mmCIF file of N, CA, C and O and ligand atoms in Angstrom:
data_model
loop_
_atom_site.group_PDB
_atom_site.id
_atom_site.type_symbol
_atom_site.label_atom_id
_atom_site.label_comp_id
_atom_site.label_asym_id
_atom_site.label_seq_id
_atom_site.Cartn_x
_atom_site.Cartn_y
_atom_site.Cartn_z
ATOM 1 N N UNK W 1 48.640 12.175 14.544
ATOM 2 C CA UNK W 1 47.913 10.994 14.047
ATOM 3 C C UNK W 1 46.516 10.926 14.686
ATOM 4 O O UNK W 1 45.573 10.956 13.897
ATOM 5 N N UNK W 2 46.226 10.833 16.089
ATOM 6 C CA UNK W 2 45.610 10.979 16.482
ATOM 7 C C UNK W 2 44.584 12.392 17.171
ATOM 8 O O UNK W 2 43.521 12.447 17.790
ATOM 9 N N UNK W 3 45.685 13.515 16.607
ATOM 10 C CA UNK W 3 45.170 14.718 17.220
ATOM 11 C C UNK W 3 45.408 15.284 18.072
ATOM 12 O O UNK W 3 45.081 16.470 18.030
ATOM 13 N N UNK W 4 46.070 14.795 19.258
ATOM 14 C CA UNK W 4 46.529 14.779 20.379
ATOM 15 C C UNK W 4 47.407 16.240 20.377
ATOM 16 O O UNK W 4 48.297 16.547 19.583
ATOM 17 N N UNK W 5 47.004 16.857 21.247
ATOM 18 C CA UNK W 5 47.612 18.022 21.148
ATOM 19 C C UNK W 5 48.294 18.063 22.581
ATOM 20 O O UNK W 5 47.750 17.558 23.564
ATOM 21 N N UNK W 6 49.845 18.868 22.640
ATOM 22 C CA UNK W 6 50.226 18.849 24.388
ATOM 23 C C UNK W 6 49.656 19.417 25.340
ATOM 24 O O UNK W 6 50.200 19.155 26.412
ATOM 25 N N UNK W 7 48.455 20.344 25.443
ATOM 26 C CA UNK W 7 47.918 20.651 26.171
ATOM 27 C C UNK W 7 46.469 19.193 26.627
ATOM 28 O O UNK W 7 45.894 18.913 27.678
ATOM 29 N N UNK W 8 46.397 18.634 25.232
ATOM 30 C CA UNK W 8 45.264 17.724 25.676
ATOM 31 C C UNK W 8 45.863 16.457 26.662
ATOM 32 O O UNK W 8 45.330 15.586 27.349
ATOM 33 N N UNK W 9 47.105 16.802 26.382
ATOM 34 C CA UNK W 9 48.220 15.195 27.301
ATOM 35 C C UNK W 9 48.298 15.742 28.733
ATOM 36 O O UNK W 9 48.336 14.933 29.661
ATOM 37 N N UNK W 10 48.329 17.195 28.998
ATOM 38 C CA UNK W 10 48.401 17.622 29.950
ATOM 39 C C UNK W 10 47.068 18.020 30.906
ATOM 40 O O UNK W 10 47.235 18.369 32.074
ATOM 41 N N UNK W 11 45.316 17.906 30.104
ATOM 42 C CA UNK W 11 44.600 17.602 30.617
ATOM 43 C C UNK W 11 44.256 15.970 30.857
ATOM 44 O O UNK W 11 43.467 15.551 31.704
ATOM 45 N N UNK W 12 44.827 15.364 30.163
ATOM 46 C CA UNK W 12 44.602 13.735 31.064
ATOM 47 C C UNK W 12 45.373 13.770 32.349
ATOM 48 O O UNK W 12 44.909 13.619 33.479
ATOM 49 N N UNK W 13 46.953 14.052 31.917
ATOM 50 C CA UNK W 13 47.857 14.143 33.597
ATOM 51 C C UNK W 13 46.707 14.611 34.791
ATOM 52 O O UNK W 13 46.101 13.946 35.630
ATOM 53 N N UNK W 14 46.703 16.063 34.460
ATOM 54 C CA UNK W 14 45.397 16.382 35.639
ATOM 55 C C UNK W 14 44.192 15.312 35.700
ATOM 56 O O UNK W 14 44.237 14.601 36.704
ATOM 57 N N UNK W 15 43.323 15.111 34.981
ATOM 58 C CA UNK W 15 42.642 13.764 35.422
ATOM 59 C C UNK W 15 43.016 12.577 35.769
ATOM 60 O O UNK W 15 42.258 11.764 36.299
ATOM 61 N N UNK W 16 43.940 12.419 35.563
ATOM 62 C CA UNK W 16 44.814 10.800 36.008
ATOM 63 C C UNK W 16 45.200 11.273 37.689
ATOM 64 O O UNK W 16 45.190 10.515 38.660
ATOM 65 N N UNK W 17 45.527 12.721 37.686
ATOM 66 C CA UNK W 17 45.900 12.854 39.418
ATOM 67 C C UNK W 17 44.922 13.109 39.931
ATOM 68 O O UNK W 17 44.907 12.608 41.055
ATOM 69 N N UNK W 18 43.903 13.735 39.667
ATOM 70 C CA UNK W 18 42.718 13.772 40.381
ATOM 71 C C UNK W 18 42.170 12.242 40.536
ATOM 72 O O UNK W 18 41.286 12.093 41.380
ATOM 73 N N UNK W 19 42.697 10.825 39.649
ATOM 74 C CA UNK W 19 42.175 9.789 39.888
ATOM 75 C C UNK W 19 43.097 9.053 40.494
ATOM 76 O O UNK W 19 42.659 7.968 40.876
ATOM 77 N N UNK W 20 43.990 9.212 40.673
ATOM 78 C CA UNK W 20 44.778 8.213 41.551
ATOM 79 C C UNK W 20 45.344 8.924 42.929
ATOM 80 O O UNK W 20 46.232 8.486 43.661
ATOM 81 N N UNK W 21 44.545 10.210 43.091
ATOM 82 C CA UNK W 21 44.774 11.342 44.540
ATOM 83 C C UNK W 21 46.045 11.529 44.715
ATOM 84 O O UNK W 21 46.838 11.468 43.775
ATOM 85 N N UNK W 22 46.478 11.842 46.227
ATOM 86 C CA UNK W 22 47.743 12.889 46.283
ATOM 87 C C UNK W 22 48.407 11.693 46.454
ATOM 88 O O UNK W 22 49.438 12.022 45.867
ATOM 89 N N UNK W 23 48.599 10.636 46.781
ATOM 90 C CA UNK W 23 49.938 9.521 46.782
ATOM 91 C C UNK W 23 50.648 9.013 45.947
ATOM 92 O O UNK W 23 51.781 8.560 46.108
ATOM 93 N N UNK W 24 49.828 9.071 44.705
ATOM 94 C CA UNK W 24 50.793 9.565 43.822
ATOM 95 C C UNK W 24 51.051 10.673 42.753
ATOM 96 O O UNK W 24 51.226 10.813 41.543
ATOM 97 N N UNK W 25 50.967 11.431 44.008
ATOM 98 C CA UNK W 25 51.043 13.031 43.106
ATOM 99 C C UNK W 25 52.856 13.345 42.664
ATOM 100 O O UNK W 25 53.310 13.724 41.584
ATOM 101 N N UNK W 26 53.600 13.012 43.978
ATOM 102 C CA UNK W 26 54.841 13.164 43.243
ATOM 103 C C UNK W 26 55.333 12.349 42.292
ATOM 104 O O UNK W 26 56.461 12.694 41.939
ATOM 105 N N UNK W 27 54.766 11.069 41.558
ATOM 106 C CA UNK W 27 55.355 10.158 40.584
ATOM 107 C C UNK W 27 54.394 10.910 39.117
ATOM 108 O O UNK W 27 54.635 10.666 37.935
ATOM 109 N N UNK W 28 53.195 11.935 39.695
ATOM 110 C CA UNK W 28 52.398 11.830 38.600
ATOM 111 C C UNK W 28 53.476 13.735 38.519
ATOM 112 O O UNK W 28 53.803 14.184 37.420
ATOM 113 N N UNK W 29 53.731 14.308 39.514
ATOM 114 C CA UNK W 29 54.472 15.110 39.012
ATOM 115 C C UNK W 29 55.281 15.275 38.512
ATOM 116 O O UNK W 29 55.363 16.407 38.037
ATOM 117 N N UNK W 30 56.353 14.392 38.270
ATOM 118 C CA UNK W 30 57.619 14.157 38.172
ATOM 119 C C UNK W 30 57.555 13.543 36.032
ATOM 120 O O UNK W 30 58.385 13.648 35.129
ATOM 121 N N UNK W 31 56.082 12.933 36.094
ATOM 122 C CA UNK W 31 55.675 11.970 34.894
ATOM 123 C C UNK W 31 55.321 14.096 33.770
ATOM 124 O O UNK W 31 55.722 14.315 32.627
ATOM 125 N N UNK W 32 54.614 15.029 34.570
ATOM 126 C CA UNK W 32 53.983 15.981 34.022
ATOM 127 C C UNK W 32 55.373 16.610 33.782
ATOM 128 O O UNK W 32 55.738 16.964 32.661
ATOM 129 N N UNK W 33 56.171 16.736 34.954
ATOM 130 C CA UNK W 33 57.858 17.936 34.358
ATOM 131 C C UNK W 33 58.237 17.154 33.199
ATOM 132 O O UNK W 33 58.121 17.638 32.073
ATOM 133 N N UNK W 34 58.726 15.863 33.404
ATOM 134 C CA UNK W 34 58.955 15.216 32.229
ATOM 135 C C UNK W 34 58.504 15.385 30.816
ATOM 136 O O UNK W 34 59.004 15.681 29.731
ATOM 137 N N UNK W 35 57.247 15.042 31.346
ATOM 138 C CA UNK W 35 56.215 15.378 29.827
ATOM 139 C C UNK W 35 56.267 16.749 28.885
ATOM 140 O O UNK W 35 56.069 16.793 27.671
ATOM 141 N N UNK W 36 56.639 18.028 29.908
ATOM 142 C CA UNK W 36 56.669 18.817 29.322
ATOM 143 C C UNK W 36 57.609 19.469 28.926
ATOM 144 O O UNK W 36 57.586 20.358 28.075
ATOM 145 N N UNK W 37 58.603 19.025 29.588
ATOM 146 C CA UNK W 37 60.361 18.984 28.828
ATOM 147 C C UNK W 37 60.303 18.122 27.935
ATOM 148 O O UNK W 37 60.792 18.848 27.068
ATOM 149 N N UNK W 38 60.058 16.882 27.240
ATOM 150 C CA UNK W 38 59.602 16.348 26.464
ATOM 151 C C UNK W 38 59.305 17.015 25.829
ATOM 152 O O UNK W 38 60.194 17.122 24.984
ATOM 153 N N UNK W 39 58.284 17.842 25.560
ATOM 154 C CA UNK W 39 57.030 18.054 24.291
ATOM 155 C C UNK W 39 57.852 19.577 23.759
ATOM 156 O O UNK W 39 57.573 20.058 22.661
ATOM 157 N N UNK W 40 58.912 20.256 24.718
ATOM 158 C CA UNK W 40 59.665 21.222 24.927
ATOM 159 C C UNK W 40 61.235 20.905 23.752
ATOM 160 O O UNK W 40 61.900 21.609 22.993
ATOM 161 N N UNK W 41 61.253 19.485 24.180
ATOM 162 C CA UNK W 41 62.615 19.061 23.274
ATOM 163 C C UNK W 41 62.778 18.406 21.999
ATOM 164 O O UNK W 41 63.748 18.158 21.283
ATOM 165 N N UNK W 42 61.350 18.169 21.922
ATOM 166 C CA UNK W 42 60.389 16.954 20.649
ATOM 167 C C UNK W 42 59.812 15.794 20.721
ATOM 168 O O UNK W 42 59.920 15.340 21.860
ATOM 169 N N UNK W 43 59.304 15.181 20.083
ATOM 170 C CA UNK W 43 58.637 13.839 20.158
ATOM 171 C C UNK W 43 59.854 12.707 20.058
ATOM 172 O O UNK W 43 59.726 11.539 20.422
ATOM 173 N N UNK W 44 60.983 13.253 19.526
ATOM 174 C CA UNK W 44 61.904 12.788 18.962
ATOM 175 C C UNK W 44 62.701 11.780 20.239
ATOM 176 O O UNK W 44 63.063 10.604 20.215
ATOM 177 N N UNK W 45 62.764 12.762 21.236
ATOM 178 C CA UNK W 45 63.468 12.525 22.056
ATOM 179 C C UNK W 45 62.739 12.016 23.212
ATOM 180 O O UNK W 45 63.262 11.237 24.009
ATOM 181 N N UNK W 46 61.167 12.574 23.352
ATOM 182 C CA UNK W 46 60.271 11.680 23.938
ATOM 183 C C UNK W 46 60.417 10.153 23.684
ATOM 184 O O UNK W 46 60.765 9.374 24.572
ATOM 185 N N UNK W 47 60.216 9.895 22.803
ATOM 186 C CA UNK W 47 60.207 8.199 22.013
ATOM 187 C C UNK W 47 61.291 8.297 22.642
ATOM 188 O O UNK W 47 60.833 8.508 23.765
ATOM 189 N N UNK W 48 62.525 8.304 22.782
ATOM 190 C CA UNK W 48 64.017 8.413 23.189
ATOM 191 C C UNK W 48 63.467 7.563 24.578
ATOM 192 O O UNK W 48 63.428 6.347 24.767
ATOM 193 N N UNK W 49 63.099 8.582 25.383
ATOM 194 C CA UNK W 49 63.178 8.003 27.087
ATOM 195 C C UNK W 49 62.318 7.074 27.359
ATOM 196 O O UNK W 49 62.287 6.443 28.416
ATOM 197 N N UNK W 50 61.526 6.928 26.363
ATOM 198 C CA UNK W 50 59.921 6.109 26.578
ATOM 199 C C UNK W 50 60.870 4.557 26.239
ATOM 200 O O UNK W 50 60.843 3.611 27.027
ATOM 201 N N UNK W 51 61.351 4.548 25.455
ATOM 202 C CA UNK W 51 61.930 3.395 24.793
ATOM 203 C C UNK W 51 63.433 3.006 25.704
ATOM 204 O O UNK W 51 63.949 1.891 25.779
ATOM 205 N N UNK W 52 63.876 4.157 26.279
ATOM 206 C CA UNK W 52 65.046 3.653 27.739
ATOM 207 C C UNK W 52 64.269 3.026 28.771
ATOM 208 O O UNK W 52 64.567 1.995 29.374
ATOM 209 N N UNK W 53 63.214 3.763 28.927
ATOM 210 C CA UNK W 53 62.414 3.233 29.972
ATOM 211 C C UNK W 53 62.080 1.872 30.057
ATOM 212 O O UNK W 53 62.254 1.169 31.053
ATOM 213 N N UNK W 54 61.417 1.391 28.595
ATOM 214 C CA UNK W 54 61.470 0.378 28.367
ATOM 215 C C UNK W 54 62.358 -0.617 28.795
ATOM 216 O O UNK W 54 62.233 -1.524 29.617
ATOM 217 N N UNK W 55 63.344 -0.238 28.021
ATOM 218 C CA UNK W 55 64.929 -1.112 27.901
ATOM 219 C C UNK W 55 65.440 -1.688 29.775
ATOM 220 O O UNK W 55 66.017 -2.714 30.134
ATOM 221 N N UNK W 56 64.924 -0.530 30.579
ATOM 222 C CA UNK W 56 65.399 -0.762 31.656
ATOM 223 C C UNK W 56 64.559 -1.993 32.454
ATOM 224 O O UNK W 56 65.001 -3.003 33.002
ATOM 225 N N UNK W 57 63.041 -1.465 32.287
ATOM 226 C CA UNK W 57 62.279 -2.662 32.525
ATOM 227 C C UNK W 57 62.536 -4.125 32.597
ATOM 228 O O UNK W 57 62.557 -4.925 33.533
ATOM 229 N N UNK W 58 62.831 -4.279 30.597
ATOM 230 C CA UNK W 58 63.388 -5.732 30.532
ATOM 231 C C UNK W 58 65.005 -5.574 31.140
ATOM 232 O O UNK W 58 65.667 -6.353 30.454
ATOM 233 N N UNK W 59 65.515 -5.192 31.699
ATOM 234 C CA UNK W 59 66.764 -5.647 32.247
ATOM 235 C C UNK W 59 66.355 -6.183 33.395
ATOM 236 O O UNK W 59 66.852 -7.201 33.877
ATOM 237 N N UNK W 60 65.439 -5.541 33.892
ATOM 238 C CA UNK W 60 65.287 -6.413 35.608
ATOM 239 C C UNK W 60 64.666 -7.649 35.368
ATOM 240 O O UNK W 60 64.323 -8.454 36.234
ATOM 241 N N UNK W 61 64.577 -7.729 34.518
ATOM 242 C CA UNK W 61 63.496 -9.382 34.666
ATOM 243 C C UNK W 61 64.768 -10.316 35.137
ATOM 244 O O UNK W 61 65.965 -10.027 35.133
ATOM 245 N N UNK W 62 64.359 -11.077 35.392
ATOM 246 C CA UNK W 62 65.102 -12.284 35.934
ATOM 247 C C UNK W 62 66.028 -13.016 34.928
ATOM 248 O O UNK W 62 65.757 -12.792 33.748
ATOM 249 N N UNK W 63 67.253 -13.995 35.214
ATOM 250 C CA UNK W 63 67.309 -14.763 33.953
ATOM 251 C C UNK W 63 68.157 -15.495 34.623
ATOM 252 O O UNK W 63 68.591 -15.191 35.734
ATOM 253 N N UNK W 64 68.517 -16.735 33.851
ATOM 254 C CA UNK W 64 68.753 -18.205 34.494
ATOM 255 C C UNK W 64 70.353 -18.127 35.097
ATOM 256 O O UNK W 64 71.167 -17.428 34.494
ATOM 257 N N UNK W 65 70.594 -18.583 35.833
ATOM 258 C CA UNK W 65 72.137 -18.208 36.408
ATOM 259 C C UNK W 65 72.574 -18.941 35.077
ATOM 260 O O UNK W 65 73.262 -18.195 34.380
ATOM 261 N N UNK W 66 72.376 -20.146 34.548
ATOM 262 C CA UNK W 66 73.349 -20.878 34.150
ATOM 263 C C UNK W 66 73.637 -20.453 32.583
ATOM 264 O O UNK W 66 74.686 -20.121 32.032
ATOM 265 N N UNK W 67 72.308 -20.592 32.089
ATOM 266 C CA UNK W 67 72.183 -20.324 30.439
ATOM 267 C C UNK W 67 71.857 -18.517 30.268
ATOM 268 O O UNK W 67 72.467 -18.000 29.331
ATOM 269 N N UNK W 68 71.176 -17.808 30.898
ATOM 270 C CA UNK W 68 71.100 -16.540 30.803
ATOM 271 C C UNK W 68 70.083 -16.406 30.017
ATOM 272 O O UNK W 68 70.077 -15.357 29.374
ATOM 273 N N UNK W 69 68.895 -17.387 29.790
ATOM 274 C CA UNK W 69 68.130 -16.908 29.576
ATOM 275 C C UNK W 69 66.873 -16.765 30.022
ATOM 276 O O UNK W 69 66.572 -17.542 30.928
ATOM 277 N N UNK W 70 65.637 -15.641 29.491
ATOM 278 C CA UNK W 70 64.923 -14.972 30.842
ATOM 279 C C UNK W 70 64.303 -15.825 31.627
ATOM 280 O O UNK W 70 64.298 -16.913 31.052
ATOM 281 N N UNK W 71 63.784 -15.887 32.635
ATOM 282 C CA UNK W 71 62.514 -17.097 33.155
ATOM 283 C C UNK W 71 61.692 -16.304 33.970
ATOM 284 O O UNK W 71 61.831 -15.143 34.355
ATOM 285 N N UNK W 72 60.812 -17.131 34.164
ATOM 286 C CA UNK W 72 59.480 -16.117 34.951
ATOM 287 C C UNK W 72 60.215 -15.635 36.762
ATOM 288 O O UNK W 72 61.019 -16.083 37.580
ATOM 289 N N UNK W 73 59.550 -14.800 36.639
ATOM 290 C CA UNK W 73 59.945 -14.080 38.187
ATOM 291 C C UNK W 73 59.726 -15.045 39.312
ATOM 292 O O UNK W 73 58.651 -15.640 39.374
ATOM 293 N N UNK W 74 60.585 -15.229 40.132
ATOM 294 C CA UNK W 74 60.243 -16.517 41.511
ATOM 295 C C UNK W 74 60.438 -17.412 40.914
ATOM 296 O O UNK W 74 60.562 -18.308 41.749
ATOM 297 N N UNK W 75 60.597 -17.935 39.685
ATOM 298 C CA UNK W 75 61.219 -19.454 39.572
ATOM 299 C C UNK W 75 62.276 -20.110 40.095
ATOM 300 O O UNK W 75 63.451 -19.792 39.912
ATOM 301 N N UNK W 76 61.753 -21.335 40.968
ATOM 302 C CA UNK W 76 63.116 -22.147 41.358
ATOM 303 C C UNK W 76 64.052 -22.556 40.442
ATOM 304 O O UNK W 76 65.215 -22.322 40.771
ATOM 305 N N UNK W 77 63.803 -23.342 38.916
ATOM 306 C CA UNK W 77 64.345 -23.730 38.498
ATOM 307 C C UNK W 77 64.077 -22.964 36.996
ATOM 308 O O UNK W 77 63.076 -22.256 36.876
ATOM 309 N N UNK W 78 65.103 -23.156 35.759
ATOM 310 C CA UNK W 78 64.998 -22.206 34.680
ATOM 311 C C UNK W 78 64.346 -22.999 33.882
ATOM 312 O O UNK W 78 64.656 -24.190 33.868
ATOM 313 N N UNK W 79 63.443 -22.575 33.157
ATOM 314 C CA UNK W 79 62.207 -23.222 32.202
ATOM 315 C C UNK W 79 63.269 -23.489 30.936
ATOM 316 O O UNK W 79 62.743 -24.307 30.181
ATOM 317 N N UNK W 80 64.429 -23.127 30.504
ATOM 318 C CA UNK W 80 64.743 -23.289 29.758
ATOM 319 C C UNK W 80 65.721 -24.870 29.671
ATOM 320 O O UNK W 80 65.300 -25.878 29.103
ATOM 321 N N UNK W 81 67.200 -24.760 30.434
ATOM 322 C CA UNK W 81 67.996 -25.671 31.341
ATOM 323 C C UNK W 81 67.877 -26.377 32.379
ATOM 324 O O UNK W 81 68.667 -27.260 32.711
ATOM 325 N N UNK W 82 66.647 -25.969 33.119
ATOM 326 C CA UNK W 82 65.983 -26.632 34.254
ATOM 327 C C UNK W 82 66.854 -26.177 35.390
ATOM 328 O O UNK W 82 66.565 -26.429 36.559
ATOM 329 N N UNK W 83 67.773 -25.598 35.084
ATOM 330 C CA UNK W 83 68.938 -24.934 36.394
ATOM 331 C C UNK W 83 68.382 -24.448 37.788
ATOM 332 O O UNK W 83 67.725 -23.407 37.809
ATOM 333 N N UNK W 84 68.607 -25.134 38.927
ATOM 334 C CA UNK W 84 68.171 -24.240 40.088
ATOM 335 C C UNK W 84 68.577 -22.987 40.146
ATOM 336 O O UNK W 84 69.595 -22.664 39.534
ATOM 337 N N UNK W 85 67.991 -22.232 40.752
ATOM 338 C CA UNK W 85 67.866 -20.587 40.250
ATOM 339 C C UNK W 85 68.041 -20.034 42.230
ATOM 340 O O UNK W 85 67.854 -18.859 42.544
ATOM 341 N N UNK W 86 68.440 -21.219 43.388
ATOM 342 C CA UNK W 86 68.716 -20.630 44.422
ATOM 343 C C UNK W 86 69.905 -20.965 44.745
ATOM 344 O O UNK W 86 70.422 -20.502 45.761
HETATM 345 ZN ZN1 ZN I 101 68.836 -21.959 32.109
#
């Protein structure tokens, strides 16, 4: 769609580590093996982990002891039920 070819995804990785230096070289390495087992197995299955990844994200968010539903992070009480949340 855009043109994007896997070698051009794999010259941003290298500029993204040359911009965020060696501390996070093992999260940016770990992001490049990925990427290229990815691009190795299809887009198909890329979208696959991109979208678990996701999924896992919203699981950590917070959510109301009482009603279960989400509320902002550090809230005492649930914006929804008003439930104390300690
Ligand atoms: Zn609630």
């Amino acid at each position: 769609m855009f043109g994007l070819q896997p070698q051009d995804l794999l010259i941003i990785l290298i500029v993204a580590l040359l911009l965020f230096g060696p501390s996070k070289l093992p999260e940016i390495g770990k992001a490049l093996g990925r990427t290229i087992r990815e691009f190795q197995t299809g887009i198909k299955e890329a979208t696959q982990a991109l979208s678990e990844e996701a999924k896992s994200t919203t699981v950590s968010e917070p959510k109301c002891k009482t009603c279960n539903q989400p509320i902002p992070a550090g809230a005492k009480f649930c914006t929804h039920c008003g439930a104390s949340q300690t």
